[in-house]
Short mmCIF file of C-alpha atoms and ligand atoms in Angstrom, two decimals:
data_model
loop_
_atom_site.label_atom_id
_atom_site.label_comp_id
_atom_site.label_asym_id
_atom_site.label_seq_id
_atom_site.Cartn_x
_atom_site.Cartn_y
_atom_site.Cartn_z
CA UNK O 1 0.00 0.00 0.00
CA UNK O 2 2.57 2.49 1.08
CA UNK O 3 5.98 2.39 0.23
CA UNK O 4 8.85 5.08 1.64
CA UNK O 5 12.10 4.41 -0.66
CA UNK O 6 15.60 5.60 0.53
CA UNK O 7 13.73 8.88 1.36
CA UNK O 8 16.43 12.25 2.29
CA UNK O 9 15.40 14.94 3.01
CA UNK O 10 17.64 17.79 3.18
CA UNK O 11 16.15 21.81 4.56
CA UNK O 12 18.25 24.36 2.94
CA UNK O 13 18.01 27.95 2.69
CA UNK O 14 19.62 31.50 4.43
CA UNK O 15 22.77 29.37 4.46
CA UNK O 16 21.32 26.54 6.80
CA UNK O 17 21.54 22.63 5.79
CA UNK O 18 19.87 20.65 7.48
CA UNK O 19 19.91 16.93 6.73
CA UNK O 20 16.69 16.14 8.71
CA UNK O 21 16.32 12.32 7.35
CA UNK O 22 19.26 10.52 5.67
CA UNK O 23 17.57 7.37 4.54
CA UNK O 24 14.38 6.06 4.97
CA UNK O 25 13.22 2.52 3.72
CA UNK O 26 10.17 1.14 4.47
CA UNK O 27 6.98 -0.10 3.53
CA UNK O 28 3.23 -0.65 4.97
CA UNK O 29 0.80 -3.28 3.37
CA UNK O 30 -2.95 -2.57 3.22
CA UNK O 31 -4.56 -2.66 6.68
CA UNK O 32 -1.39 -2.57 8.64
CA UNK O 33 -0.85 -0.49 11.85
CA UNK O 34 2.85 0.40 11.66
CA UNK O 35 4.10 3.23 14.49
CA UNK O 36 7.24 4.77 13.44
CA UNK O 37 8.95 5.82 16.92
CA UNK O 38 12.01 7.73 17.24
CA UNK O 39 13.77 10.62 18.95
CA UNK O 40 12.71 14.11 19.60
CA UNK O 41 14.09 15.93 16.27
CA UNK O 42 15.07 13.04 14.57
CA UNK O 43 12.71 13.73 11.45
CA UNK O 44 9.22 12.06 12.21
CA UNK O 45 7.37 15.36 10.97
CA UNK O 46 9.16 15.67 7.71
CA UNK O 47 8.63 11.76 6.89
CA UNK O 48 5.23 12.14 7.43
CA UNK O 49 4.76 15.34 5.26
CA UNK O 50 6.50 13.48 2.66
CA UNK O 51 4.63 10.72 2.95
CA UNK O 52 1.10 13.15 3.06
CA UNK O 53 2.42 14.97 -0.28
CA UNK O 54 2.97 18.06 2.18
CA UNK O 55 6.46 18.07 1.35
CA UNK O 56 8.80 17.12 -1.67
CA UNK O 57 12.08 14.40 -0.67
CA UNK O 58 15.44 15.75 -2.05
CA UNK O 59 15.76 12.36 -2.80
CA UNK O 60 13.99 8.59 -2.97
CA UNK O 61 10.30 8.34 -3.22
CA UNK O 62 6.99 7.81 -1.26
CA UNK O 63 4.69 4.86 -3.18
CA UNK O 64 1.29 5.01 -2.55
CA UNK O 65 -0.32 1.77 -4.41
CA UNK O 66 2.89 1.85 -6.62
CA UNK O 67 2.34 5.72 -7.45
CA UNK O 68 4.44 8.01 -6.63
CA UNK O 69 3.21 10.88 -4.71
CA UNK O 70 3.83 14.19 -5.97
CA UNK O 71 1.37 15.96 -3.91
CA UNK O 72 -1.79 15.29 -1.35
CA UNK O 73 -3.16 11.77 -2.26
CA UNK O 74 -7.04 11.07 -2.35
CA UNK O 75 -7.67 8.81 0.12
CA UNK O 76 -5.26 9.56 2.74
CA UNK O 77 -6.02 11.35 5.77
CA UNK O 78 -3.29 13.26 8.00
CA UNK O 79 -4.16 13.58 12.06
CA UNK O 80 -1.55 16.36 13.17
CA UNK O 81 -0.31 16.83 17.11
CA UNK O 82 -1.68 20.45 17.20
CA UNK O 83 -5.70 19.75 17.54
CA UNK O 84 -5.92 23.51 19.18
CA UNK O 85 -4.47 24.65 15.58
CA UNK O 86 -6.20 22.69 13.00
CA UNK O 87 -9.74 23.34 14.57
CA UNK O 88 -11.70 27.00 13.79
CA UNK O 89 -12.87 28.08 17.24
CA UNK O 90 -16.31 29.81 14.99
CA UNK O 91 -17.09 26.68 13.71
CA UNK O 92 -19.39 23.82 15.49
CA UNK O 93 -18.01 20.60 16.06
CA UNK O 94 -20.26 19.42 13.02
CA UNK O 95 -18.87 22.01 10.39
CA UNK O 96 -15.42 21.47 11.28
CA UNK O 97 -15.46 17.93 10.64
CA UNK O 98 -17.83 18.73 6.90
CA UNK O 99 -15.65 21.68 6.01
CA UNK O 100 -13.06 19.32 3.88
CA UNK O 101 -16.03 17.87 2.38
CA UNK O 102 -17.08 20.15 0.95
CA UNK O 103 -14.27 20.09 -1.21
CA UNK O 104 -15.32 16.67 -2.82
CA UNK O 105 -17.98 17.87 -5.02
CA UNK O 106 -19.91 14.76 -5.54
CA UNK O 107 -20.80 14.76 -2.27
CA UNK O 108 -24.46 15.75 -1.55
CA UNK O 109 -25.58 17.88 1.28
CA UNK O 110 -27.23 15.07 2.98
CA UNK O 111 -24.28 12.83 2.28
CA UNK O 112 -22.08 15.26 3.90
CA UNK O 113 -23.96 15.06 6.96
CA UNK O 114 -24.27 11.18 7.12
CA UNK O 115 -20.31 11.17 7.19
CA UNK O 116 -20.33 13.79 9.94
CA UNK O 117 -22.72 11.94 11.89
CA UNK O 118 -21.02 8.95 11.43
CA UNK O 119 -17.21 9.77 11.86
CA UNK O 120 -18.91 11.68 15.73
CA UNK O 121 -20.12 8.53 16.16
CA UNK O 122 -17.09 6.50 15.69
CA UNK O 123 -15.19 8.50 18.09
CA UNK O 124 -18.24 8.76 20.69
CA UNK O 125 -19.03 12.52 20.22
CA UNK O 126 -22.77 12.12 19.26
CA UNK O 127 -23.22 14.92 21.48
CA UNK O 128 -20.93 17.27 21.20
CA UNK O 129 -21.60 17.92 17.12
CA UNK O 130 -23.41 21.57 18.35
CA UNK O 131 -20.39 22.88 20.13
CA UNK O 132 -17.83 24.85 19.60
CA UNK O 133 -14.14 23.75 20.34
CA UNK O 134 -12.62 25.77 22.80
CA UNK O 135 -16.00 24.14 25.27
CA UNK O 136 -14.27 20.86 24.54
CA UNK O 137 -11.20 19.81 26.43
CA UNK O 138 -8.37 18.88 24.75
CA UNK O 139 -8.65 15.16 24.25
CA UNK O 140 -12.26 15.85 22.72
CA UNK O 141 -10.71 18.15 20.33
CA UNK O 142 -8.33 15.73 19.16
CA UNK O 143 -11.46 13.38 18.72
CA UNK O 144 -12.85 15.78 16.29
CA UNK O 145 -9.79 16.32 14.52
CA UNK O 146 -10.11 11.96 14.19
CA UNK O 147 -13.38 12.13 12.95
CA UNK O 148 -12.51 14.73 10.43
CA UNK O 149 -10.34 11.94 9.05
CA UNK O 150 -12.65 9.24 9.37
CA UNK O 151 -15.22 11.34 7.73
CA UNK O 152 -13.34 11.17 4.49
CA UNK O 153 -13.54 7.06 4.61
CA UNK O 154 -9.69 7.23 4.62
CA UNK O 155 -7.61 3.75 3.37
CA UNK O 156 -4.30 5.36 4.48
CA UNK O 157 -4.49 7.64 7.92
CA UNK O 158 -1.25 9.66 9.01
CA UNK O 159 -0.87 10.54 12.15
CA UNK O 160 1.92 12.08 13.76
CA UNK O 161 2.21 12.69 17.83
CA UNK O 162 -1.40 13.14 17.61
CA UNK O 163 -1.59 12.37 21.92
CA UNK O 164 1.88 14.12 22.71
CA UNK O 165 -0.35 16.85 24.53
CA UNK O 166 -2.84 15.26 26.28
CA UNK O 167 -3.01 13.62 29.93
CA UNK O 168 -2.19 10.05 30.71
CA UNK O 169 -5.53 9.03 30.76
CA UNK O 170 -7.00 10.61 27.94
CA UNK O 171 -4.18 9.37 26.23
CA UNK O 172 -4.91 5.64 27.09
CA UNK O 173 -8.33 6.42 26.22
CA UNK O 174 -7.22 7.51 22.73
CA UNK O 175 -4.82 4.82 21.62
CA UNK O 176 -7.56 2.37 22.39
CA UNK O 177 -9.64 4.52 20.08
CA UNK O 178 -7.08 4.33 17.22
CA UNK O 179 -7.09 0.53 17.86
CA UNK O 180 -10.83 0.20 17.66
CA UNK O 181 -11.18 2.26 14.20
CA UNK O 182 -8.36 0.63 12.69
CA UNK O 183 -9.86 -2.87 13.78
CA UNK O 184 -13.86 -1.72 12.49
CA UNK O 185 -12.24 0.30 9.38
CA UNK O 186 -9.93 -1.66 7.62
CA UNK O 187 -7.89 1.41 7.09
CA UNK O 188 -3.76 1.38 6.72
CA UNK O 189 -2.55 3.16 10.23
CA UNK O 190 0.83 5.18 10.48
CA UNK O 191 0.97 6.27 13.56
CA UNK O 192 4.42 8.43 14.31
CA UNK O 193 5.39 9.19 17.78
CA UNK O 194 8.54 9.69 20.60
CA UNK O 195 6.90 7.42 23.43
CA UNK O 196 8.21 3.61 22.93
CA UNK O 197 5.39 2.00 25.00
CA UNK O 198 2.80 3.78 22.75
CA UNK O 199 4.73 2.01 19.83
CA UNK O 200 4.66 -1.47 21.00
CA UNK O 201 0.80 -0.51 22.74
CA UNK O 202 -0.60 0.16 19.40
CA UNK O 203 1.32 -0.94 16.07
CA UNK O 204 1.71 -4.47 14.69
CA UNK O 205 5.18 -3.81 13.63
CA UNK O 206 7.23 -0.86 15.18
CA UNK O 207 9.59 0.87 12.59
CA UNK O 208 12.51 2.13 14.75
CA UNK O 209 14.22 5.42 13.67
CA UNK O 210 17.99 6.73 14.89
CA UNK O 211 18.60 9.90 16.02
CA UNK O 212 20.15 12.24 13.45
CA UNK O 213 21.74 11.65 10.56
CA UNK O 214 17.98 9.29 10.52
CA UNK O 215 18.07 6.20 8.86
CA UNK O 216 15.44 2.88 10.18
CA UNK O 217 17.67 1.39 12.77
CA UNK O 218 15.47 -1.92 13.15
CA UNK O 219 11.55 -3.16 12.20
CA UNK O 220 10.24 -4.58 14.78
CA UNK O 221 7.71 -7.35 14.90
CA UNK O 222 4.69 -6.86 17.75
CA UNK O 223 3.28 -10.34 18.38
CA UNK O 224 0.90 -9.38 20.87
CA UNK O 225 -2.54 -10.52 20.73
CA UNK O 226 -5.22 -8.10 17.97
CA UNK O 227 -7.19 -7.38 21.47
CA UNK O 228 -5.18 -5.06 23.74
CA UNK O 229 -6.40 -3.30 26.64
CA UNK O 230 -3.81 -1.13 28.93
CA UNK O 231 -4.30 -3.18 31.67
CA UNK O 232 -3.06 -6.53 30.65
CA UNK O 233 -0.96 -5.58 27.30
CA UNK O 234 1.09 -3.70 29.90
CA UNK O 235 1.53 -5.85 32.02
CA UNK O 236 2.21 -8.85 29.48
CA UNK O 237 5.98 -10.03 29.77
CA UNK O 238 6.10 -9.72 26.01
CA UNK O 239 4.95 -5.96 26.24
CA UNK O 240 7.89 -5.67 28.74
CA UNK O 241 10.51 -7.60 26.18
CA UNK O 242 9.51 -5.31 23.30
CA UNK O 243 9.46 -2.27 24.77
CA UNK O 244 13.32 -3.12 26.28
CA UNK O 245 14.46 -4.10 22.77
CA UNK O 246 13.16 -0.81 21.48
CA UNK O 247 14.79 1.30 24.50
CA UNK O 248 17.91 -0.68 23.43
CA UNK O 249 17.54 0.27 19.59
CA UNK O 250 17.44 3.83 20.33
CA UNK O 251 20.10 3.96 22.61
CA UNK O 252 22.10 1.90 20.10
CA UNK O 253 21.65 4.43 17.79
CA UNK O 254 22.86 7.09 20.16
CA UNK O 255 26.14 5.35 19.79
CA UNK O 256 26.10 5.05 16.49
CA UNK O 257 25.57 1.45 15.41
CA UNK O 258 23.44 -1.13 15.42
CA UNK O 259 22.37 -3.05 18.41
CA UNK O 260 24.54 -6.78 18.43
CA UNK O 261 21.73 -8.28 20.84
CA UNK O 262 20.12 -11.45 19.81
CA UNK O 263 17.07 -11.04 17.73
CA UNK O 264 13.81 -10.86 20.02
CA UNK O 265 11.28 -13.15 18.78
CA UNK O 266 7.89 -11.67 20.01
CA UNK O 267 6.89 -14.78 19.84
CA UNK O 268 9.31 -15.07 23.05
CA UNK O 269 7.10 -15.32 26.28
CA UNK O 270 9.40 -16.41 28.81
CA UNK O 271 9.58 -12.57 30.18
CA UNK O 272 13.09 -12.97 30.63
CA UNK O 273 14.34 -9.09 28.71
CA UNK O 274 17.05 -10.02 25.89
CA UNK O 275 20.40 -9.77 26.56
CA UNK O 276 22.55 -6.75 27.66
CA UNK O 277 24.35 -5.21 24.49
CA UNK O 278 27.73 -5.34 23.68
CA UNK O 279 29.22 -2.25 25.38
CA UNK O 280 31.04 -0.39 22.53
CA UNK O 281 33.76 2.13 22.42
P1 ADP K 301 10.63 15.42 14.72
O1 ADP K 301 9.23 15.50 14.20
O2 ADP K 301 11.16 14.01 14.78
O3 ADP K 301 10.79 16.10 16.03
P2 ADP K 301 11.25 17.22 12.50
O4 ADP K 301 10.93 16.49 11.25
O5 ADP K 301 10.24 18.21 12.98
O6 ADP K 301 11.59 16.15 13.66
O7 ADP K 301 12.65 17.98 12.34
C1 ADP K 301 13.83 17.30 11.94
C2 ADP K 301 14.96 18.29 11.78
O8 ADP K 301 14.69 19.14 10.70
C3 ADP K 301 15.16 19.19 13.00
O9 ADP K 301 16.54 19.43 13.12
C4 ADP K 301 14.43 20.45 12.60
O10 ADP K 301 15.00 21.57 13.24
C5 ADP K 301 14.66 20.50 11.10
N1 ADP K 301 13.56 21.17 10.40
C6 ADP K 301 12.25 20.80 10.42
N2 ADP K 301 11.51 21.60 9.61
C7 ADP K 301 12.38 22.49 9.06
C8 ADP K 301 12.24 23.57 8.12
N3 ADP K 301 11.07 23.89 7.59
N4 ADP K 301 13.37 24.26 7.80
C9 ADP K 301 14.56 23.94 8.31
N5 ADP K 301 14.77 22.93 9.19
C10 ADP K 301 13.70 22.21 9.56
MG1 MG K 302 7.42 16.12 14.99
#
């Protein structure tokens, strides 16, 4: 479905360069939840604007069903971290999630509002559709910047730290919201983000990224079971195993190399954390 090809992507201008990824490869089939995770500044916006069609590579190529993307796909939907920006305060909670579709011209009226209705309803805001935003707190807001997406019947949703500013709870909440949609949609998930539990929490394979110069320092497999919920997943010792692999990965990467440990088979249930790494020089 989705295919990121030795991606670079170098910022230039009033003298700066800045290499902000170096090499990304990648790919996503259709109905996969894949969470990209990697460190604060290591490039996680600018692959996902690439990927969107926000933003042209300086080299390699995004795929989307073995078309290159030159510019905002149809059927791809982007979730940003900002929900305070990408709402209008004037607007109910209805228009803001109808606004963009009103841009798709074959949609009637009545149409429109059966996708409204439905995407408030997928994220449990029946309610709320006659409000305005700034009466919502934040994790509702972010709900209505979801269903926005999910109004457009999405195959591919983008979304990048779209929890990073919420509380713990209403965090949890949301992540077992992405879960659920992804499960009843069908839709391709990829989910960018800093926080390596929420990784392993949510994706089905975890694509790890180094810190800067970025390149994908290991793909990780999540074997846990399709039905999570925070209090057992957590607690699982496979949860534990993956999530130490990952810390190790990114610390690994800190140093400059890849990680020598053994390969961790999630599969592995023993809850015994892999092996130490190699210390290196
Ligand atoms: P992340 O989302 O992982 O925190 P970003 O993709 O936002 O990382 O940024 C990666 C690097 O690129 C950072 O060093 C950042 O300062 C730089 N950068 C991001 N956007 C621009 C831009 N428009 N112009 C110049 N540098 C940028
Ligand atoms: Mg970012």
């Amino acid at each position: 479905m989705l295919d990121v090809r030795a991606l670079r992507k170098v910022y230039e201008g009033h003298g700066r360069h800045v290499e902000a990824v170096r090499d990304l490869t990648f790919s996503l089939d259709a109905g996969e939840l894949v969470c990209v995770v990697g460190p604060s500044g290591c490039g996680k916006t600018t692959l996902l604007k690439c990927v969107a069609g926000l933003l042209a590579p300086t080299s390699g190529e995004v795929l989307l069903r073995g078309q290159r993307v030159t510019g905002p796909p149809p059927g791809t939907a982007v979730v940003f971290q900002e929900y305070g920006r990408s709402l209008f305060p004037w607007m109910r909670v209805r228009d803001n999630v109808e606004l963009p579709l009103r841009q798709k011209k074959h949609l009637t009226r009545p149409r429109r509002r059966e996708l409204v209705e439905h995407a408030l309803h997928a994220v449990g805001l029946d309610d709320t559709a006659g409000a305005y935003p700034w009466q919502l707190s934040g994790g509702m807001q972010q709900r209505v910047a979801i269903a926005r997406a999910v109004a457009h019947e999405p195959e591919v949703l983008l979304m990048d730290e779209p929890f990073a500013a919420v509380d713990a709870q209403t965090r949890a909440d949301l992540e077992d919201l992405v879960r659920r949609l992804w499960q009843e949609l069908g839709v391709t998930v990829l989910f960018i983000t800093h926080d390596i539990d929420e990784a392993v929490y949510l994706g089905e394979r975890v694509v790890i990224l180094s810190s800067s110069p970025t390149v994908v320092q290991e793909q990780l497999t999540v074997g846990l079971p399709a039905r999570r919920d925070q209090l057992h997943t957590r607690a699982d010792p496979r949860f534990t195993a993956l999530r130490t692999r990952v810390h190790e990965q990114i610390q690994a990467a800190k140093r400059g190399g890849p990680a020598a440990a053994v390969p961790l088979r999630a599969e592995d249930d023993d809850g015994v954390p892999p092996r130490p790494l190699d210390k290196r020089p």
